[in-house]
Amino acid sequence: MSDFYIHTDNLTVGYSGVPLIRDISIGLNRGEILTIIGPNGAGKSTILKSITRQLAALNGTVFLDGSDMKTLSDRALSKKMSVVMTERIHPELMTCEDVVAMGRYPYTGRLGILSDHDREVVHASMEMVHALELRDCDFTQISDGQRQRVLLAKAICQEPQIIILDEPTSFLDIRHKLELLTLLKQMVREKRLAIVMSLHELDLAQKISDIVVCVHGDRIEKYGTPEEIFTSDYVEKLYGMTMGSYNTDFGCLEMEAPKGAPEVFVIGGGGSGIPVYRRLARQGIPFAAGVLHTNDIDYEVAKALAVQVVAEKAYTPIAEETFQRAAKIAQQCREVICCAKEFGEMNEKNRELALRFTATCG
């Protein structure tokens, strides 16, 4: 662990002397993103507060750039680490530019007077997060999403080596979520920053993280790459899911399948069936899907939402036996919908299936 830019050694965190999570040993190098995931109340924010010295650790040590963080002065720490937490700050009579400029205080004298260079850094930081148009706005009068961007600009303004963020995308719309995460990835790549953050959006965590830490119960249950962490079985176990499912391939949640015998048979493939599967599921109509090859993009969604799925092995033509099984189910349905637009050697039997029944395209 000593080779990491930041690492924890048997860290135990909690409140009022009561341990919440024990023996936390994680590490991160510059140029990497570590994301903490886990259910609400698992202790993600508590870990971040303990790493940033906002909360005293009950046991263990946090090392930053080879030094025990307890030995660093606040000014020295602020030049290496910046923090964006979820707690609301309410600065009185401060513009957004004033708030961002607070990030320069580790570099100013006792009077906190900004130099021309400091003002250039403030301007560049606000421009980087697309917040320059807010420079003269009262910080208390802007939206939550705008505040999040201003606070990120303040963190960038410190010119740190590591940024700690607690749920940074919580108040952002889709555009600004993607812009923020793209910006973080860019800074990690170009400036070799280390990023530690907590996220609720599993799809984003899966796509942006180099390392994922899973908090469950009183411990770090799993620690590894996104490929090691994001499997359907493990995500459902981590969050104690009892309804619906997690789709690893799409990095998204799927609602629970409607109950009952299938009323509609959907002939899909190549992504053509997915919108129809989801429409039927929204309407609470149980349906069957087929014939789908097990490597087809439709297959994973159909497994989650369909009452029955008629499948064929990947890279093989649909067998007669499989075709007859699908035809039998379709015969018992009140409607057959054909979403597939093209048929080839592998799925020619689906054309026969569509022609046999009164089918409409989805």
mmCIF file of C-alpha atoms in Angstrom:
data_model
loop_
_atom_site.group_PDB
_atom_site.id
_atom_site.type_symbol
_atom_site.label_atom_id
_atom_site.label_comp_id
_atom_site.label_asym_id
_atom_site.label_seq_id
_atom_site.Cartn_x
_atom_site.Cartn_y
_atom_site.Cartn_z
ATOM 1 C CA MET A 1 0.000 0.000 0.000
ATOM 2 C CA SER A 2 2.939 2.364 0.610
ATOM 3 C CA ASP A 3 3.348 2.912 -3.157
ATOM 4 C CA PHE A 4 -0.091 4.563 -3.477
ATOM 5 C CA TYR A 5 -0.518 8.347 -3.511
ATOM 6 C CA ILE A 6 -3.290 7.998 -0.914
ATOM 7 C CA HIS A 7 -4.021 4.908 1.123
ATOM 8 C CA THR A 8 -5.685 3.880 4.351
ATOM 9 C CA ASP A 9 -4.213 1.422 6.813
ATOM 10 C CA ASN A 10 -6.781 -0.503 8.891
ATOM 11 C CA LEU A 11 -8.982 2.577 9.132
ATOM 12 C CA THR A 12 -12.040 2.320 11.369
ATOM 13 C CA VAL A 13 -14.703 5.016 11.094
ATOM 14 C CA GLY A 14 -17.824 5.847 13.059
ATOM 15 C CA TYR A 15 -19.490 8.338 15.374
ATOM 16 C CA SER A 16 -19.218 8.998 19.128
ATOM 17 C CA GLY A 17 -16.718 6.187 19.529
ATOM 18 C CA VAL A 18 -19.048 3.609 17.940
ATOM 19 C CA PRO A 19 -17.466 1.861 14.908
ATOM 20 C CA LEU A 20 -19.518 1.858 11.710
ATOM 21 C CA ILE A 21 -17.014 0.358 9.248
ATOM 22 C CA ARG A 22 -13.827 -1.413 10.341
ATOM 23 C CA ASP A 23 -10.432 -2.234 8.851
ATOM 24 C CA ILE A 24 -10.641 -0.112 5.697
ATOM 25 C CA SER A 25 -7.497 -0.643 3.615
ATOM 26 C CA ILE A 26 -7.762 0.941 0.185
ATOM 27 C CA GLY A 27 -5.284 2.743 -2.044
ATOM 28 C CA LEU A 28 -5.221 4.976 -5.098
ATOM 29 C CA ASN A 29 -2.568 6.403 -7.392
ATOM 30 C CA ARG A 30 -2.595 9.720 -9.182
ATOM 31 C CA GLY A 31 -4.214 9.374 -12.575
ATOM 32 C CA GLU A 32 -6.968 7.077 -11.247
ATOM 33 C CA ILE A 33 -10.592 7.340 -10.130
ATOM 34 C CA LEU A 34 -11.839 5.380 -7.117
ATOM 35 C CA THR A 35 -15.606 5.224 -6.591
ATOM 36 C CA ILE A 36 -17.379 4.096 -3.423
ATOM 37 C CA ILE A 37 -20.781 2.474 -3.876
ATOM 38 C CA GLY A 38 -23.266 0.847 -1.504
ATOM 39 C CA PRO A 39 -26.793 1.173 -0.120
ATOM 40 C CA ASN A 40 -28.101 4.333 1.542
ATOM 41 C CA GLY A 41 -26.775 4.615 5.069
ATOM 42 C CA ALA A 42 -23.925 2.176 4.424
ATOM 43 C CA GLY A 43 -21.306 4.744 5.455
ATOM 44 C CA LYS A 44 -19.931 6.074 2.156
ATOM 45 C CA SER A 45 -19.988 9.702 3.332
ATOM 46 C CA THR A 46 -18.551 8.683 6.707
ATOM 47 C CA ILE A 47 -15.522 7.153 4.985
ATOM 48 C CA LEU A 48 -14.996 10.295 2.907
ATOM 49 C CA LYS A 49 -15.328 12.567 5.954
ATOM 50 C CA SER A 50 -12.764 10.480 7.817
ATOM 51 C CA ILE A 51 -10.342 10.530 4.877
ATOM 52 C CA THR A 52 -10.636 14.327 4.667
ATOM 53 C CA ARG A 53 -10.263 14.862 8.468
ATOM 54 C CA GLN A 54 -13.764 16.302 8.790
ATOM 55 C CA LEU A 55 -14.462 13.367 11.107
ATOM 56 C CA ALA A 56 -11.878 11.881 13.443
ATOM 57 C CA ALA A 57 -11.043 8.270 12.645
ATOM 58 C CA LEU A 58 -11.597 5.791 15.476
ATOM 59 C CA ASN A 59 -8.559 3.754 14.500
ATOM 60 C CA GLY A 60 -5.989 3.400 11.743
ATOM 61 C CA THR A 61 -4.203 5.886 9.527
ATOM 62 C CA VAL A 62 -4.679 7.779 6.275
ATOM 63 C CA PHE A 63 -1.465 8.380 4.326
ATOM 64 C CA LEU A 64 -1.200 11.086 1.661
ATOM 65 C CA ASP A 65 1.855 11.241 -0.576
ATOM 66 C CA GLY A 66 3.783 9.172 1.961
ATOM 67 C CA SER A 67 2.855 11.288 5.010
ATOM 68 C CA ASP A 68 0.461 10.531 7.854
ATOM 69 C CA MET A 69 -2.325 13.066 7.232
ATOM 70 C CA LYS A 70 -2.509 13.862 10.953
ATOM 71 C CA THR A 71 0.930 15.466 10.666
ATOM 72 C CA LEU A 72 -0.043 17.860 7.840
ATOM 73 C CA SER A 73 -1.129 21.424 8.567
ATOM 74 C CA ASP A 74 -4.439 22.603 7.149
ATOM 75 C CA ARG A 75 -2.649 24.816 4.624
ATOM 76 C CA ALA A 76 -0.329 22.009 3.503
ATOM 77 C CA LEU A 77 -3.258 19.618 3.177
ATOM 78 C CA SER A 78 -5.295 22.182 1.205
ATOM 79 C CA LYS A 79 -2.524 22.424 -1.386
ATOM 80 C CA LYS A 80 -2.734 18.676 -2.003
ATOM 81 C CA MET A 81 -6.419 17.865 -1.446
ATOM 82 C CA SER A 82 -9.703 19.614 -2.215
ATOM 83 C CA VAL A 83 -13.127 18.455 -1.073
ATOM 84 C CA VAL A 84 -16.679 18.777 -2.424
ATOM 85 C CA MET A 85 -19.218 17.378 0.065
ATOM 86 C CA THR A 86 -23.012 17.236 -0.067
ATOM 87 C CA GLU A 87 -23.578 19.587 2.876
ATOM 88 C CA ARG A 88 -25.034 22.928 1.837
ATOM 89 C CA ILE A 89 -22.913 25.987 2.477
ATOM 90 C CA HIS A 90 -24.644 29.356 2.905
ATOM 91 C CA PRO A 91 -22.084 32.135 2.469
ATOM 92 C CA GLU A 92 -23.627 35.506 3.139
ATOM 93 C CA LEU A 93 -23.433 38.186 0.446
ATOM 94 C CA MET A 94 -20.961 36.273 -1.721
ATOM 95 C CA THR A 95 -21.026 35.993 -5.467
ATOM 96 C CA CYS A 96 -20.204 32.713 -7.178
ATOM 97 C CA GLU A 97 -16.836 34.165 -8.148
ATOM 98 C CA ASP A 98 -16.153 34.961 -4.469
ATOM 99 C CA VAL A 99 -16.933 31.343 -3.529
ATOM 100 C CA VAL A 100 -14.603 29.965 -6.211
ATOM 101 C CA ALA A 101 -11.887 32.393 -5.127
ATOM 102 C CA MET A 102 -11.948 30.818 -1.651
ATOM 103 C CA GLY A 103 -10.056 27.951 -3.264
ATOM 104 C CA ARG A 104 -7.015 30.236 -3.624
ATOM 105 C CA TYR A 105 -6.686 30.979 0.110
ATOM 106 C CA PRO A 106 -3.993 28.301 0.690
ATOM 107 C CA TYR A 107 -1.792 30.352 -1.666
ATOM 108 C CA THR A 108 -2.542 33.883 -0.450
ATOM 109 C CA GLY A 109 -1.095 35.776 2.488
ATOM 110 C CA ARG A 110 -2.810 36.347 5.812
ATOM 111 C CA LEU A 111 -5.014 39.067 4.346
ATOM 112 C CA GLY A 112 -6.272 36.744 1.617
ATOM 113 C CA ILE A 113 -5.547 39.244 -1.159
ATOM 114 C CA LEU A 114 -5.699 37.656 -4.613
ATOM 115 C CA SER A 115 -2.908 38.286 -7.092
ATOM 116 C CA ASP A 116 -3.454 38.657 -10.828
ATOM 117 C CA HIS A 117 -2.401 35.013 -11.199
ATOM 118 C CA ASP A 118 -4.943 33.935 -8.575
ATOM 119 C CA ARG A 119 -7.709 35.734 -10.475
ATOM 120 C CA GLU A 120 -6.631 34.038 -13.700
ATOM 121 C CA VAL A 121 -6.908 30.643 -11.989
ATOM 122 C CA VAL A 122 -10.385 31.543 -10.658
ATOM 123 C CA HIS A 123 -11.514 32.576 -14.146
ATOM 124 C CA ALA A 124 -10.080 29.423 -15.772
ATOM 125 C CA SER A 125 -11.666 27.171 -13.132
ATOM 126 C CA MET A 126 -15.118 28.663 -13.639
ATOM 127 C CA GLU A 127 -14.733 28.462 -17.396
ATOM 128 C CA MET A 128 -13.731 24.812 -17.132
ATOM 129 C CA VAL A 129 -17.040 23.863 -15.464
ATOM 130 C CA HIS A 130 -19.147 26.210 -17.639
ATOM 131 C CA ALA A 131 -19.964 28.482 -14.697
ATOM 132 C CA LEU A 132 -18.472 31.730 -15.927
ATOM 133 C CA GLU A 133 -21.911 33.192 -16.614
ATOM 134 C CA LEU A 134 -22.639 32.801 -12.877
ATOM 135 C CA ARG A 135 -19.647 34.829 -11.701
ATOM 136 C CA ASP A 136 -21.703 37.828 -10.509
ATOM 137 C CA CYS A 137 -24.701 35.826 -9.201
ATOM 138 C CA ASP A 138 -25.474 35.556 -5.487
ATOM 139 C CA PHE A 139 -24.395 32.015 -4.556
ATOM 140 C CA THR A 140 -27.476 31.534 -2.354
ATOM 141 C CA GLN A 141 -29.820 32.375 -5.244
ATOM 142 C CA ILE A 142 -28.697 29.801 -7.831
ATOM 143 C CA SER A 143 -29.973 26.250 -8.347
ATOM 144 C CA ASP A 144 -28.519 23.145 -6.674
ATOM 145 C CA GLY A 145 -26.987 22.005 -9.957
ATOM 146 C CA GLN A 146 -25.349 25.385 -10.498
ATOM 147 C CA ARG A 147 -24.011 25.350 -6.929
ATOM 148 C CA GLN A 148 -22.461 21.956 -7.578
ATOM 149 C CA ARG A 149 -20.592 23.335 -10.582
ATOM 150 C CA VAL A 150 -19.417 26.389 -8.633
ATOM 151 C CA LEU A 151 -18.149 24.207 -5.776
ATOM 152 C CA LEU A 152 -16.305 21.996 -8.243
ATOM 153 C CA ALA A 153 -14.703 25.128 -9.695
ATOM 154 C CA LYS A 154 -13.622 26.076 -6.156
ATOM 155 C CA ALA A 155 -12.048 22.621 -5.741
ATOM 156 C CA ILE A 156 -10.235 22.899 -9.074
ATOM 157 C CA CYS A 157 -9.084 26.392 -8.103
ATOM 158 C CA GLN A 158 -7.018 24.916 -5.264
ATOM 159 C CA GLU A 159 -4.857 23.156 -7.864
ATOM 160 C CA PRO A 160 -4.821 19.953 -5.787
ATOM 161 C CA GLN A 161 -3.353 16.548 -6.507
ATOM 162 C CA ILE A 162 -6.481 14.768 -5.272
ATOM 163 C CA ILE A 163 -10.167 15.731 -5.191
ATOM 164 C CA ILE A 164 -12.684 14.075 -2.852
ATOM 165 C CA LEU A 165 -16.332 14.304 -3.937
ATOM 166 C CA ASP A 166 -19.458 13.095 -2.167
ATOM 167 C CA GLU A 167 -22.291 12.357 -4.632
ATOM 168 C CA PRO A 168 -21.110 15.015 -7.111
ATOM 169 C CA THR A 169 -23.828 14.239 -9.685
ATOM 170 C CA SER A 170 -26.797 14.250 -7.285
ATOM 171 C CA PHE A 171 -28.274 17.618 -8.311
ATOM 172 C CA LEU A 172 -27.211 17.684 -11.952
ATOM 173 C CA ASP A 173 -29.288 17.095 -15.067
ATOM 174 C CA ILE A 174 -28.131 14.616 -17.710
ATOM 175 C CA ARG A 175 -26.089 17.144 -19.652
ATOM 176 C CA HIS A 176 -24.217 18.423 -16.611
ATOM 177 C CA LYS A 177 -23.679 14.923 -15.173
ATOM 178 C CA LEU A 178 -21.879 13.936 -18.366
ATOM 179 C CA GLU A 179 -19.976 17.219 -18.554
ATOM 180 C CA LEU A 180 -18.807 16.904 -14.936
ATOM 181 C CA LEU A 181 -17.669 13.292 -15.266
ATOM 182 C CA THR A 182 -15.999 14.006 -18.612
ATOM 183 C CA LEU A 183 -14.178 16.908 -16.958
ATOM 184 C CA LEU A 184 -13.044 14.713 -14.059
ATOM 185 C CA LYS A 185 -11.773 12.075 -16.473
ATOM 186 C CA GLN A 186 -9.970 14.768 -18.452
ATOM 187 C CA MET A 187 -8.264 16.149 -15.333
ATOM 188 C CA VAL A 188 -7.264 12.658 -14.250
ATOM 189 C CA ARG A 189 -5.725 11.992 -17.644
ATOM 190 C CA GLU A 190 -4.085 15.371 -18.329
ATOM 191 C CA LYS A 191 -3.147 16.543 -14.809
ATOM 192 C CA ARG A 192 -2.748 13.092 -13.243
ATOM 193 C CA LEU A 193 -5.161 13.945 -10.454
ATOM 194 C CA ALA A 194 -6.477 11.271 -8.118
ATOM 195 C CA ILE A 195 -10.259 11.302 -7.677
ATOM 196 C CA VAL A 196 -12.131 9.651 -4.802
ATOM 197 C CA MET A 197 -15.916 9.917 -4.889
ATOM 198 C CA SER A 198 -19.143 8.252 -3.878
ATOM 199 C CA LEU A 199 -21.880 7.668 -6.445
ATOM 200 C CA HIS A 200 -25.415 6.303 -6.459
ATOM 201 C CA GLU A 201 -25.603 6.045 -10.260
ATOM 202 C CA LEU A 202 -24.190 2.569 -10.902
ATOM 203 C CA ASP A 203 -24.145 3.042 -14.664
ATOM 204 C CA LEU A 204 -21.862 6.068 -14.271
ATOM 205 C CA ALA A 205 -19.668 4.336 -11.682
ATOM 206 C CA GLN A 206 -19.272 1.382 -14.023
ATOM 207 C CA LYS A 207 -18.175 3.610 -16.900
ATOM 208 C CA ILE A 208 -15.834 6.107 -15.207
ATOM 209 C CA SER A 209 -14.103 4.228 -12.360
ATOM 210 C CA ASP A 210 -10.713 2.575 -12.349
ATOM 211 C CA ILE A 211 -11.344 1.080 -8.900
ATOM 212 C CA VAL A 212 -14.674 0.417 -7.174
ATOM 213 C CA VAL A 213 -15.096 -0.011 -3.406
ATOM 214 C CA CYS A 214 -18.282 -1.680 -2.144
ATOM 215 C CA VAL A 215 -19.503 -0.854 1.368
ATOM 216 C CA HIS A 216 -21.832 -3.440 2.888
ATOM 217 C CA GLY A 217 -22.572 -3.939 6.565
ATOM 218 C CA ASP A 218 -19.615 -3.032 8.772
ATOM 219 C CA ARG A 219 -16.915 -3.602 6.183
ATOM 220 C CA ILE A 220 -15.561 -3.132 2.697
ATOM 221 C CA GLU A 221 -17.118 -6.193 1.109
ATOM 222 C CA LYS A 222 -15.488 -5.987 -2.288
ATOM 223 C CA TYR A 223 -12.703 -3.952 -3.901
ATOM 224 C CA GLY A 224 -11.673 -4.183 -7.536
ATOM 225 C CA THR A 225 -12.110 -3.092 -11.139
ATOM 226 C CA PRO A 226 -15.570 -2.384 -12.604
ATOM 227 C CA GLU A 227 -15.342 -5.645 -14.531
ATOM 228 C CA GLU A 228 -14.875 -7.528 -11.251
ATOM 229 C CA ILE A 229 -17.594 -5.649 -9.355
ATOM 230 C CA PHE A 230 -20.460 -5.078 -11.766
ATOM 231 C CA THR A 231 -22.078 -8.453 -12.210
ATOM 232 C CA SER A 232 -25.838 -8.838 -11.982
ATOM 233 C CA ASP A 233 -25.685 -11.311 -9.092
ATOM 234 C CA TYR A 234 -23.322 -9.208 -6.983
ATOM 235 C CA VAL A 235 -25.070 -5.851 -7.490
ATOM 236 C CA GLU A 236 -28.420 -7.410 -6.570
ATOM 237 C CA LYS A 237 -26.811 -8.921 -3.438
ATOM 238 C CA LEU A 238 -25.035 -5.680 -2.454
ATOM 239 C CA TYR A 239 -28.248 -3.669 -2.542
ATOM 240 C CA GLY A 240 -30.515 -6.446 -1.265
ATOM 241 C CA MET A 241 -32.723 -6.194 -4.348
ATOM 242 C CA THR A 242 -35.995 -8.122 -4.023
ATOM 243 C CA MET A 243 -37.765 -6.705 -7.085
ATOM 244 C CA GLY A 244 -36.526 -6.096 -10.607
ATOM 245 C CA SER A 245 -32.961 -6.796 -11.709
ATOM 246 C CA TYR A 246 -29.667 -5.173 -12.653
ATOM 247 C CA ASN A 247 -28.572 -5.503 -16.277
ATOM 248 C CA THR A 248 -24.775 -5.733 -16.381
ATOM 249 C CA ASP A 249 -24.490 -5.341 -20.153
ATOM 250 C CA PHE A 250 -26.487 -2.117 -20.241
ATOM 251 C CA GLY A 251 -25.452 -0.922 -16.774
ATOM 252 C CA CYS A 252 -29.065 -0.249 -15.856
ATOM 253 C CA LEU A 253 -31.956 -1.443 -13.722
ATOM 254 C CA GLU A 254 -34.882 -3.340 -15.171
ATOM 255 C CA MET A 255 -38.343 -3.361 -13.647
ATOM 256 C CA GLU A 256 -39.947 -6.597 -12.504
ATOM 257 C CA ALA A 257 -41.614 -8.657 -15.254
ATOM 258 C CA PRO A 258 -45.445 -8.617 -15.372
ATOM 259 C CA LYS A 259 -47.062 -11.711 -13.848
ATOM 260 C CA GLY A 260 -49.294 -14.239 -15.626
ATOM 261 C CA ALA A 261 -49.398 -16.286 -18.801
ATOM 262 C CA PRO A 262 -48.022 -14.516 -21.887
ATOM 263 C CA GLU A 263 -50.634 -12.564 -23.823
ATOM 264 C CA VAL A 264 -48.321 -11.263 -26.548
ATOM 265 C CA PHE A 265 -45.479 -12.950 -28.428
ATOM 266 C CA VAL A 266 -42.718 -10.605 -29.605
ATOM 267 C CA ILE A 267 -40.411 -11.571 -32.473
ATOM 268 C CA GLY A 268 -37.324 -9.394 -32.134
ATOM 269 C CA GLY A 269 -33.589 -9.323 -32.484
ATOM 270 C CA GLY A 270 -30.754 -6.873 -32.980
ATOM 271 C CA GLY A 271 -32.229 -4.393 -30.505
ATOM 272 C CA SER A 272 -35.556 -4.135 -32.347
ATOM 273 C CA GLY A 273 -37.565 -5.777 -29.595
ATOM 274 C CA ILE A 274 -36.329 -3.780 -26.591
ATOM 275 C CA PRO A 275 -38.686 -0.774 -26.945
ATOM 276 C CA VAL A 276 -41.655 -3.148 -27.274
ATOM 277 C CA TYR A 277 -40.555 -5.242 -24.276
ATOM 278 C CA ARG A 278 -40.405 -2.121 -22.125
ATOM 279 C CA ARG A 279 -43.713 -0.758 -23.429
ATOM 280 C CA LEU A 280 -45.509 -4.008 -22.645
ATOM 281 C CA ALA A 281 -43.863 -4.170 -19.211
ATOM 282 C CA ARG A 282 -44.990 -0.587 -18.455
ATOM 283 C CA GLN A 283 -48.539 -1.553 -19.402
ATOM 284 C CA GLY A 284 -48.385 -4.650 -17.189
ATOM 285 C CA ILE A 285 -48.927 -7.027 -20.130
ATOM 286 C CA PRO A 286 -47.146 -10.375 -19.725
ATOM 287 C CA PHE A 287 -45.383 -11.420 -22.916
ATOM 288 C CA ALA A 288 -43.060 -14.000 -24.434
ATOM 289 C CA ALA A 289 -40.059 -13.258 -26.647
ATOM 290 C CA GLY A 290 -38.230 -15.266 -29.270
ATOM 291 C CA VAL A 291 -36.542 -16.717 -31.002
ATOM 292 C CA LEU A 292 -33.463 -14.913 -29.682
ATOM 293 C CA HIS A 293 -29.867 -16.006 -29.909
ATOM 294 C CA THR A 294 -28.145 -15.875 -26.527
ATOM 295 C CA ASN A 295 -25.626 -13.307 -27.811
ATOM 296 C CA ASP A 296 -28.348 -10.990 -29.162
ATOM 297 C CA ILE A 297 -28.697 -7.526 -27.622
ATOM 298 C CA ASP A 298 -32.415 -8.221 -27.069
ATOM 299 C CA TYR A 299 -31.759 -11.360 -25.051
ATOM 300 C CA GLU A 300 -30.654 -9.854 -21.710
ATOM 301 C CA VAL A 301 -33.588 -7.398 -21.608
ATOM 302 C CA ALA A 302 -36.042 -10.134 -22.613
ATOM 303 C CA LYS A 303 -34.736 -12.358 -19.778
ATOM 304 C CA ALA A 304 -35.535 -9.583 -17.303
ATOM 305 C CA LEU A 305 -38.957 -8.535 -18.614
ATOM 306 C CA ALA A 306 -40.529 -11.464 -20.474
ATOM 307 C CA VAL A 307 -42.521 -14.265 -18.851
ATOM 308 C CA GLN A 308 -40.929 -16.710 -21.295
ATOM 309 C CA VAL A 309 -37.959 -16.436 -23.623
ATOM 310 C CA VAL A 310 -37.371 -18.907 -26.432
ATOM 311 C CA ALA A 311 -33.640 -18.890 -27.087
ATOM 312 C CA GLU A 312 -31.142 -20.482 -29.438
ATOM 313 C CA LYS A 313 -27.413 -20.939 -28.977
ATOM 314 C CA ALA A 314 -25.224 -18.178 -30.345
ATOM 315 C CA TYR A 315 -23.915 -18.415 -33.915
ATOM 316 C CA THR A 316 -26.206 -21.299 -34.884
ATOM 317 C CA PRO A 317 -29.299 -21.266 -37.103
ATOM 318 C CA ILE A 318 -32.617 -21.577 -35.287
ATOM 319 C CA ALA A 319 -33.327 -25.304 -34.963
ATOM 320 C CA GLU A 320 -36.666 -26.808 -35.975
ATOM 321 C CA GLU A 321 -37.319 -27.903 -32.407
ATOM 322 C CA THR A 322 -36.773 -24.348 -31.136
ATOM 323 C CA PHE A 323 -39.014 -22.981 -33.879
ATOM 324 C CA GLN A 324 -41.836 -25.361 -32.962
ATOM 325 C CA ARG A 325 -41.557 -24.434 -29.293
ATOM 326 C CA ALA A 326 -41.854 -20.740 -30.172
ATOM 327 C CA ALA A 327 -44.798 -21.433 -32.507
ATOM 328 C CA LYS A 328 -46.640 -23.300 -29.776
ATOM 329 C CA ILE A 329 -46.311 -20.351 -27.359
ATOM 330 C CA ALA A 330 -47.238 -17.818 -30.054
ATOM 331 C CA GLN A 331 -50.358 -19.848 -30.897
ATOM 332 C CA GLN A 332 -51.582 -19.423 -27.321
ATOM 333 C CA CYS A 333 -51.085 -15.626 -27.334
ATOM 334 C CA ARG A 334 -53.769 -13.153 -28.420
ATOM 335 C CA GLU A 335 -51.264 -11.162 -30.493
ATOM 336 C CA VAL A 336 -47.934 -11.609 -32.225
ATOM 337 C CA ILE A 337 -45.732 -8.559 -32.853
ATOM 338 C CA CYS A 338 -42.841 -8.785 -35.282
ATOM 339 C CA CYS A 339 -40.209 -6.126 -34.610
ATOM 340 C CA ALA A 340 -37.422 -7.670 -36.691
ATOM 341 C CA LYS A 341 -36.855 -5.887 -39.998
ATOM 342 C CA GLU A 342 -34.223 -8.160 -41.517
ATOM 343 C CA PHE A 343 -33.764 -11.919 -41.607
ATOM 344 C CA GLY A 344 -30.689 -13.935 -42.455
ATOM 345 C CA GLU A 345 -29.460 -17.476 -42.373
ATOM 346 C CA MET A 346 -29.325 -17.589 -38.573
ATOM 347 C CA ASN A 347 -32.840 -16.274 -37.924
ATOM 348 C CA GLU A 348 -34.724 -17.324 -41.078
ATOM 349 C CA LYS A 349 -37.103 -19.331 -38.883
ATOM 350 C CA ASN A 350 -38.282 -16.053 -37.322
ATOM 351 C CA ARG A 351 -39.523 -14.990 -40.768
ATOM 352 C CA GLU A 352 -41.530 -18.205 -40.929
ATOM 353 C CA LEU A 353 -42.852 -17.541 -37.442
ATOM 354 C CA ALA A 354 -43.993 -14.047 -38.436
ATOM 355 C CA LEU A 355 -45.654 -15.292 -41.630
ATOM 356 C CA ARG A 356 -47.498 -18.057 -39.824
ATOM 357 C CA PHE A 357 -49.341 -15.645 -37.519
ATOM 358 C CA THR A 358 -51.067 -12.320 -37.951
ATOM 359 C CA ALA A 359 -48.121 -10.123 -37.096
ATOM 360 C CA THR A 360 -47.700 -6.382 -36.915
ATOM 361 C CA CYS A 361 -44.385 -4.558 -36.784
ATOM 362 C CA GLY A 362 -43.545 -2.813 -33.510
#
